[in-house]
mmCIF file of C-alpha atoms in Angstrom:
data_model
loop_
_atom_site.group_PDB
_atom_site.id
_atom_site.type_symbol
_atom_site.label_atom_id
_atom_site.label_comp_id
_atom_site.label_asym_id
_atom_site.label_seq_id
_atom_site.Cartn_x
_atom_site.Cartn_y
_atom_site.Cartn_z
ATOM 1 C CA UNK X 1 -10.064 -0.698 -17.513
ATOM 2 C CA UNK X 2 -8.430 0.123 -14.114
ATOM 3 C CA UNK X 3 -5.928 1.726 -15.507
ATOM 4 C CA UNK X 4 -7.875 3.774 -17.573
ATOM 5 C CA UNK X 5 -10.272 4.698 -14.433
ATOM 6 C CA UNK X 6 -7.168 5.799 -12.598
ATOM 7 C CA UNK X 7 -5.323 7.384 -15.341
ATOM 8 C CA UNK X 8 -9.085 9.577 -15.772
ATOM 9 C CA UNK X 9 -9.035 10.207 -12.093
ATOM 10 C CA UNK X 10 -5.808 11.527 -12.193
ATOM 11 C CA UNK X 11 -5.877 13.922 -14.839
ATOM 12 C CA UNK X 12 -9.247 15.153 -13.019
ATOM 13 C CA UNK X 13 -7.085 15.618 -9.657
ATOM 14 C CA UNK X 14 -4.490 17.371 -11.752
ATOM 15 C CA UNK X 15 -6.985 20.179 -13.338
ATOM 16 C CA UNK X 16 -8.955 20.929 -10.103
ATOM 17 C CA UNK X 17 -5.512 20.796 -7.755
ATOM 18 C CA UNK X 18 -3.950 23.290 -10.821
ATOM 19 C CA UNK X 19 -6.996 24.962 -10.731
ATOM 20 C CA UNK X 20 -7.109 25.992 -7.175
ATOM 21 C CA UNK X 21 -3.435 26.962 -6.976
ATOM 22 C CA UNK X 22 -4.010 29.398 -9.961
ATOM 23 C CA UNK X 23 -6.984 30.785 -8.576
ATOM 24 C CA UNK X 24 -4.803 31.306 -5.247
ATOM 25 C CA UNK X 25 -6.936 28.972 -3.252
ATOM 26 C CA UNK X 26 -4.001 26.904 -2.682
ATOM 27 C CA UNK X 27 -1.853 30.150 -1.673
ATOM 28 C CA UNK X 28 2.202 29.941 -1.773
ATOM 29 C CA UNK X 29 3.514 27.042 1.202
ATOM 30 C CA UNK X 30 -0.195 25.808 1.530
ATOM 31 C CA UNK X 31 0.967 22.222 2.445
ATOM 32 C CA UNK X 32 -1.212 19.669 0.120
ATOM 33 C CA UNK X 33 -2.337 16.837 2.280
ATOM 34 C CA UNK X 34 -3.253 14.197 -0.474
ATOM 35 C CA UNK X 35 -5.500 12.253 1.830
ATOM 36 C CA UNK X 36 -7.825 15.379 2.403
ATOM 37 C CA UNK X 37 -7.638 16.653 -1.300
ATOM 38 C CA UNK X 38 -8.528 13.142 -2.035
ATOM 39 C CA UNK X 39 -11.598 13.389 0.239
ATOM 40 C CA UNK X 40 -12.718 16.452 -1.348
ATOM 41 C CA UNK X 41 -12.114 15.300 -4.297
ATOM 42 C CA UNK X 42 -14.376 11.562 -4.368
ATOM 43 C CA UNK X 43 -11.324 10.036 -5.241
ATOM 44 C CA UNK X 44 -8.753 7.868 -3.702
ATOM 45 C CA UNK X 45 -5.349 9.058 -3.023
ATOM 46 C CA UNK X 46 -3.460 7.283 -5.986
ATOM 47 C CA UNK X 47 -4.505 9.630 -8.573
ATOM 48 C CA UNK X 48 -4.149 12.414 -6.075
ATOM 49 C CA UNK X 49 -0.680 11.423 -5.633
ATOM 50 C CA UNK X 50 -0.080 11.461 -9.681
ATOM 51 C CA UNK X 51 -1.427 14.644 -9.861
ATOM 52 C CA UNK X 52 0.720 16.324 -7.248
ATOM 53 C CA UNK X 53 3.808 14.543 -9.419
ATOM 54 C CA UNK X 54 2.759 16.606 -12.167
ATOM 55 C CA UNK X 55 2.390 19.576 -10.695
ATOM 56 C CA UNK X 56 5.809 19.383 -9.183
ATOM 57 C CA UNK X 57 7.342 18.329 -12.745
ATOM 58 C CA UNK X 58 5.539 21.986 -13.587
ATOM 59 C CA UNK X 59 7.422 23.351 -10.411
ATOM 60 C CA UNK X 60 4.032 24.417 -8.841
ATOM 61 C CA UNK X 61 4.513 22.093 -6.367
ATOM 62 C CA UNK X 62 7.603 21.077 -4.213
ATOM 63 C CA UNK X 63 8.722 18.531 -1.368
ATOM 64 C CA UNK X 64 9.687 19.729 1.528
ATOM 65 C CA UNK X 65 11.483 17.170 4.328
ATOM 66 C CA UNK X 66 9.695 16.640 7.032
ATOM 67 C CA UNK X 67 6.750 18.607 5.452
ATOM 68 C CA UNK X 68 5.509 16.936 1.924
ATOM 69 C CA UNK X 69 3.967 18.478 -0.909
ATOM 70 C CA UNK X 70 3.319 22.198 -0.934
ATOM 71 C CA UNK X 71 2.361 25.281 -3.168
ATOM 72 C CA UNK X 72 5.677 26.709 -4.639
ATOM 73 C CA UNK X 73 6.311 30.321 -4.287
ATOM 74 C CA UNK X 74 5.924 32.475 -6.808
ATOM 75 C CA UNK X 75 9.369 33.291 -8.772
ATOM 76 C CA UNK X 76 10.162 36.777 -8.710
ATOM 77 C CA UNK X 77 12.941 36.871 -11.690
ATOM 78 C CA UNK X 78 11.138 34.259 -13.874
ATOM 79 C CA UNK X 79 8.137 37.056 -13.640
ATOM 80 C CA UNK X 80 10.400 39.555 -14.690
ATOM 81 C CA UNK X 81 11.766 37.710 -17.223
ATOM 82 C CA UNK X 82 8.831 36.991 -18.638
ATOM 83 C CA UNK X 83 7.096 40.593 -18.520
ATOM 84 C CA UNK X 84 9.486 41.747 -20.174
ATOM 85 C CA UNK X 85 9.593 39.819 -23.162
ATOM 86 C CA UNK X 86 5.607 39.835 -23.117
ATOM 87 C CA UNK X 87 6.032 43.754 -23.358
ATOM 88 C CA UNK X 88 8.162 43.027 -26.664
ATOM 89 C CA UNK X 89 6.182 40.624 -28.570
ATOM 90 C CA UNK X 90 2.614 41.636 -27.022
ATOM 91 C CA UNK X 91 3.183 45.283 -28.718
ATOM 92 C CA UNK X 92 4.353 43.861 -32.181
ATOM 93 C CA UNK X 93 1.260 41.389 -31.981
ATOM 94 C CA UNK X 94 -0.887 44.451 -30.792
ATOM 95 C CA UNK X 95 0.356 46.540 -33.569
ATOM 96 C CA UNK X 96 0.343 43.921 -36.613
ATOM 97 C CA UNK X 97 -3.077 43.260 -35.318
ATOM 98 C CA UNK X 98 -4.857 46.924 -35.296
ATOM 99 C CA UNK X 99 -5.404 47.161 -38.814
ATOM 100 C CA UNK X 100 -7.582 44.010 -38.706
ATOM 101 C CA UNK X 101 -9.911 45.352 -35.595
ATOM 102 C CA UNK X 102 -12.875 45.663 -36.716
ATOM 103 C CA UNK X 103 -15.556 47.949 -34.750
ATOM 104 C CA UNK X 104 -17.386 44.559 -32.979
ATOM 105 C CA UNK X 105 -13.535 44.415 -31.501
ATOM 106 C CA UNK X 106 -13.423 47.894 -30.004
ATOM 107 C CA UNK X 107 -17.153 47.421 -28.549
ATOM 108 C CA UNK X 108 -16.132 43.803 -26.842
ATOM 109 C CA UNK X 109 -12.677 45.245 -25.720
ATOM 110 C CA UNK X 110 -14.437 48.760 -24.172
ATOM 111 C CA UNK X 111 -17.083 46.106 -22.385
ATOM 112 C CA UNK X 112 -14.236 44.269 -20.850
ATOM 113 C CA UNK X 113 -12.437 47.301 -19.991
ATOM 114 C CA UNK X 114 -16.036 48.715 -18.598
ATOM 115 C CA UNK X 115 -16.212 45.233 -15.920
ATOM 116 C CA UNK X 116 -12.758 46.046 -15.311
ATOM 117 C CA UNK X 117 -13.898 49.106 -14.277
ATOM 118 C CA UNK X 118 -16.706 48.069 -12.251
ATOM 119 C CA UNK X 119 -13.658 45.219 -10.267
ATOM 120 C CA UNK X 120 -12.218 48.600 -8.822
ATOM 121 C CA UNK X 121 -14.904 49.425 -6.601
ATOM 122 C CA UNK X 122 -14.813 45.861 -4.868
ATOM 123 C CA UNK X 123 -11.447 44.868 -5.735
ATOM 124 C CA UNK X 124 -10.810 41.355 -7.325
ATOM 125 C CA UNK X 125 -7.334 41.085 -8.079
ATOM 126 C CA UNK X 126 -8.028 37.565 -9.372
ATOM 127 C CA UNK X 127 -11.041 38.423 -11.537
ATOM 128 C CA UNK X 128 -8.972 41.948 -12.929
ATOM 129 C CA UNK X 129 -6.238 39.713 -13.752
ATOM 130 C CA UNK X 130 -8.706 37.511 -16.143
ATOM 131 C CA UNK X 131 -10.288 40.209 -17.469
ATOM 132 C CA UNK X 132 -6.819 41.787 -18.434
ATOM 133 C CA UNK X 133 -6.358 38.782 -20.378
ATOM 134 C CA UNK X 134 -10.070 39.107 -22.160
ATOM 135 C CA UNK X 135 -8.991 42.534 -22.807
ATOM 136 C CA UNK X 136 -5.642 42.316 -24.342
ATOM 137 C CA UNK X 137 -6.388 39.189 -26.214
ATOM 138 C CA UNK X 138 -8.730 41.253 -28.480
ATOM 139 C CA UNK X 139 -6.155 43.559 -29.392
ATOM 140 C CA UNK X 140 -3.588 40.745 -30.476
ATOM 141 C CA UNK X 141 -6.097 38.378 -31.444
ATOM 142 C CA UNK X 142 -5.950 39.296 -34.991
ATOM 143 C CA UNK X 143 -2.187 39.126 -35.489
ATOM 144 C CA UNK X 144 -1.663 37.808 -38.985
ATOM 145 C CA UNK X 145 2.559 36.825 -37.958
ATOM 146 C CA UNK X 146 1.216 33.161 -36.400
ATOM 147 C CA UNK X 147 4.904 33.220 -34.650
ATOM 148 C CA UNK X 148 4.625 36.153 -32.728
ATOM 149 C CA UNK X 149 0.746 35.075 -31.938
ATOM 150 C CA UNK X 150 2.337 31.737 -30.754
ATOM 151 C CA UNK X 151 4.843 33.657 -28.116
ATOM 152 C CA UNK X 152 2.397 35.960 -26.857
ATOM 153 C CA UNK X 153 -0.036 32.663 -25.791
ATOM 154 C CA UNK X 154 3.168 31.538 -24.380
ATOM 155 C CA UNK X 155 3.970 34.471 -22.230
ATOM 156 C CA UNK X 156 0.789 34.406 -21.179
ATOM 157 C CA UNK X 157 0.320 30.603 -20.075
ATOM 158 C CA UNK X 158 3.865 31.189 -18.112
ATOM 159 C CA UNK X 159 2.672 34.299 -15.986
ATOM 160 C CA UNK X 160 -0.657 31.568 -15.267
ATOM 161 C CA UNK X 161 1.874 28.703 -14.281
ATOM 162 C CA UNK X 162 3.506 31.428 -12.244
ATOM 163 C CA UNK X 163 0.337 32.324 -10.426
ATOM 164 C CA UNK X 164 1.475 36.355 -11.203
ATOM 165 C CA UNK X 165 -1.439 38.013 -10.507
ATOM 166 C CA UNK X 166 0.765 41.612 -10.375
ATOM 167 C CA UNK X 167 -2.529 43.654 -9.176
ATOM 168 C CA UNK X 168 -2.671 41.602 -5.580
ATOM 169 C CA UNK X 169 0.836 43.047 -4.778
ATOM 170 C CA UNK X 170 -0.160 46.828 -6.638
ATOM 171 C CA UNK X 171 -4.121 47.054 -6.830
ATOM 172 C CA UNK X 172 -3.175 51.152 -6.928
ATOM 173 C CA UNK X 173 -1.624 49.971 -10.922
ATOM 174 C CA UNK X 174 -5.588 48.293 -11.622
ATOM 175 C CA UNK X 175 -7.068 51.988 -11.827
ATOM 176 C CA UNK X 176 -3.883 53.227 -13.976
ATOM 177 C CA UNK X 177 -4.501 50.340 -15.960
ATOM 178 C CA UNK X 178 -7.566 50.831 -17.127
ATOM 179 C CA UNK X 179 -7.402 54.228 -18.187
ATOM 180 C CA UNK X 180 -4.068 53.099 -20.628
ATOM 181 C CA UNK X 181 -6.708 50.878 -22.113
ATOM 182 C CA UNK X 182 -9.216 53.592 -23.536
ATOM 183 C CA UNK X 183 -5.971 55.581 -24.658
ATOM 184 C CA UNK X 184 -5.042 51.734 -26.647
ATOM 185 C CA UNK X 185 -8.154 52.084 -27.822
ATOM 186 C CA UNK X 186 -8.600 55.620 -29.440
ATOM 187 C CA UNK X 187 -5.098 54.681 -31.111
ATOM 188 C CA UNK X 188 -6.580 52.020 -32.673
ATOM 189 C CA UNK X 189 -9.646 53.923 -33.261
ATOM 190 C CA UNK X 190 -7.769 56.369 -34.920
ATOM 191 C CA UNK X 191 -5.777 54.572 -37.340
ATOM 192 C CA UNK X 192 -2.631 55.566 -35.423
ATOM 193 C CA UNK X 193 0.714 54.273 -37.019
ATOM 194 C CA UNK X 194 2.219 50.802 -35.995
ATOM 195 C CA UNK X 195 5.181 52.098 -34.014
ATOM 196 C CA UNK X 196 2.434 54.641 -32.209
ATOM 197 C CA UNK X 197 0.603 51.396 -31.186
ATOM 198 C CA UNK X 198 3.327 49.032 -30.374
ATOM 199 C CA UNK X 199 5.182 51.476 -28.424
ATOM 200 C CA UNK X 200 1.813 52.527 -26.138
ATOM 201 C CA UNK X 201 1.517 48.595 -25.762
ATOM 202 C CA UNK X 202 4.961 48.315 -25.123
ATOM 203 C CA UNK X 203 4.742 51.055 -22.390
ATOM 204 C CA UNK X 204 1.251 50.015 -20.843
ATOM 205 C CA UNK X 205 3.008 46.361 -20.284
ATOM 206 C CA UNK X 206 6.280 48.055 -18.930
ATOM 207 C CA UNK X 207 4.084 50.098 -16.275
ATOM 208 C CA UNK X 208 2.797 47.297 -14.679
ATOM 209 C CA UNK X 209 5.575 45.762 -13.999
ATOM 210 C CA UNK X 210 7.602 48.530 -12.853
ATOM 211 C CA UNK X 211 4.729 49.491 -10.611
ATOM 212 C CA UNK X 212 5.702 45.599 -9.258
ATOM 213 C CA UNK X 213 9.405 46.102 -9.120
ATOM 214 C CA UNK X 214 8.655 49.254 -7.144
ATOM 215 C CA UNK X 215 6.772 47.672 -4.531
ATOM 216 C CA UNK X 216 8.372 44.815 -4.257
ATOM 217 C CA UNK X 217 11.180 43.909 -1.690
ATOM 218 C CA UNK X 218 13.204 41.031 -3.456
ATOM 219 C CA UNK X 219 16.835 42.454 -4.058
ATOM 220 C CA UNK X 220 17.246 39.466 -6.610
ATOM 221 C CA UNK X 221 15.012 41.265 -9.295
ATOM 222 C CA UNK X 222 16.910 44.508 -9.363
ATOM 223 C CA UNK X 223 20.113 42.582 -9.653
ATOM 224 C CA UNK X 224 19.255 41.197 -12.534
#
């Protein structure tokens, strides 16, 4: 039964510690002091501890000597990596999927896109970034190829592990960004051909992270 109490415990620690350092609460080097999470949390610090072993299997969390636990940094290469093969398989899912989106889709994608719209004014980049998701998993949603469907969740789930919210670093992409959406749509709208569709998805995916690359200051991404 103790066991079982802990093992509970732990795997509550785990979500709400993951949680935060997705959300950005826990920000990059935040140092994790077990004994306050713990605190915060009701809990004692033994499933606290677990937790953080998790995490740092995941590599969102890492030791540091003389330090402890903290927040990893986010990975600038394993985000390119990983945008660029979303690009790939998000457009083919995107455009095996528009001939199944029905017009409920297009109205529940255009009032996603609309609250995107309404983020700009008070910028979220946290909130945008979810909504993105909302948005874009319409569009795929339907993908009859459960494969590609299966890589696309995956790309997805890495840029969350990765904390790659792209629209903190380039919140002048989130405007950009939401206009490419209504042009996604009318495509779709319009019956456009596959290759149409999977190439403006293709693009739309490619923009955002070049918009990243351009900003951004790490010399390892353009060597790669």
């Amino acid at each position: 039964m103790t066991e079982t109490a802990v093992g509970s415990k732990s795997e509550q620690a785990y979500a709400a510690v993951k949680a935060r350092i997705v959300e950005g609460t826990y920000t990059p080097g935040y140092r994790l002091v077990l004994a306050k999470i713990a605190e915060d949390l009701g809990v004692s610090v033994v499933p606290v501890r677990e937790a953080i072993r998790r995490l740092e299997a995941e590599g969102l969390v890492k030791f540091e000597r003389n330090v402890g636990a903290t927040v990893s940094g986010i990975d600038p290469t394993e985000y390119l990596y990983t945008m660029q093969t979303l690009s790939i398989i998000e457009g083919a899912a995107t455009a095996l999927s528009a001939p199944l989106i029905g017009a409920a889709d297009i109205a529940r994608a255009r009032a996603v896109n609309a609250e995107m719209r309404d983020c700009l004014e008070h910028f979220d980049p946290v909130r945008f970034t979810a909504l993105n998701q909302d948005f874009h998993s319409v569009l795929f949603e339907h993908c009859p190829n459960p494969h590609i469907l299966d890589l696309v969740h995956r790309g997805w789930n890495r840029l969350a592990s990765i904390r790659a919210s792209t629209f903190r670093f380039v919140p002048g992409r989130a405007q950009e960004s939401v206009k490419e959406h209504e042009a996604l749509l009318q495509l779709i709208e319009g019956n456009a051909d596959p290759d149409t569709i999977e190439q403006a998805a293709r693009r739309h995916r490619s923009a955002t992270l070049d918009a990243y690359l351009a900003q951004s200051n790490a010399g390892s991404l353009s060597a790669h």
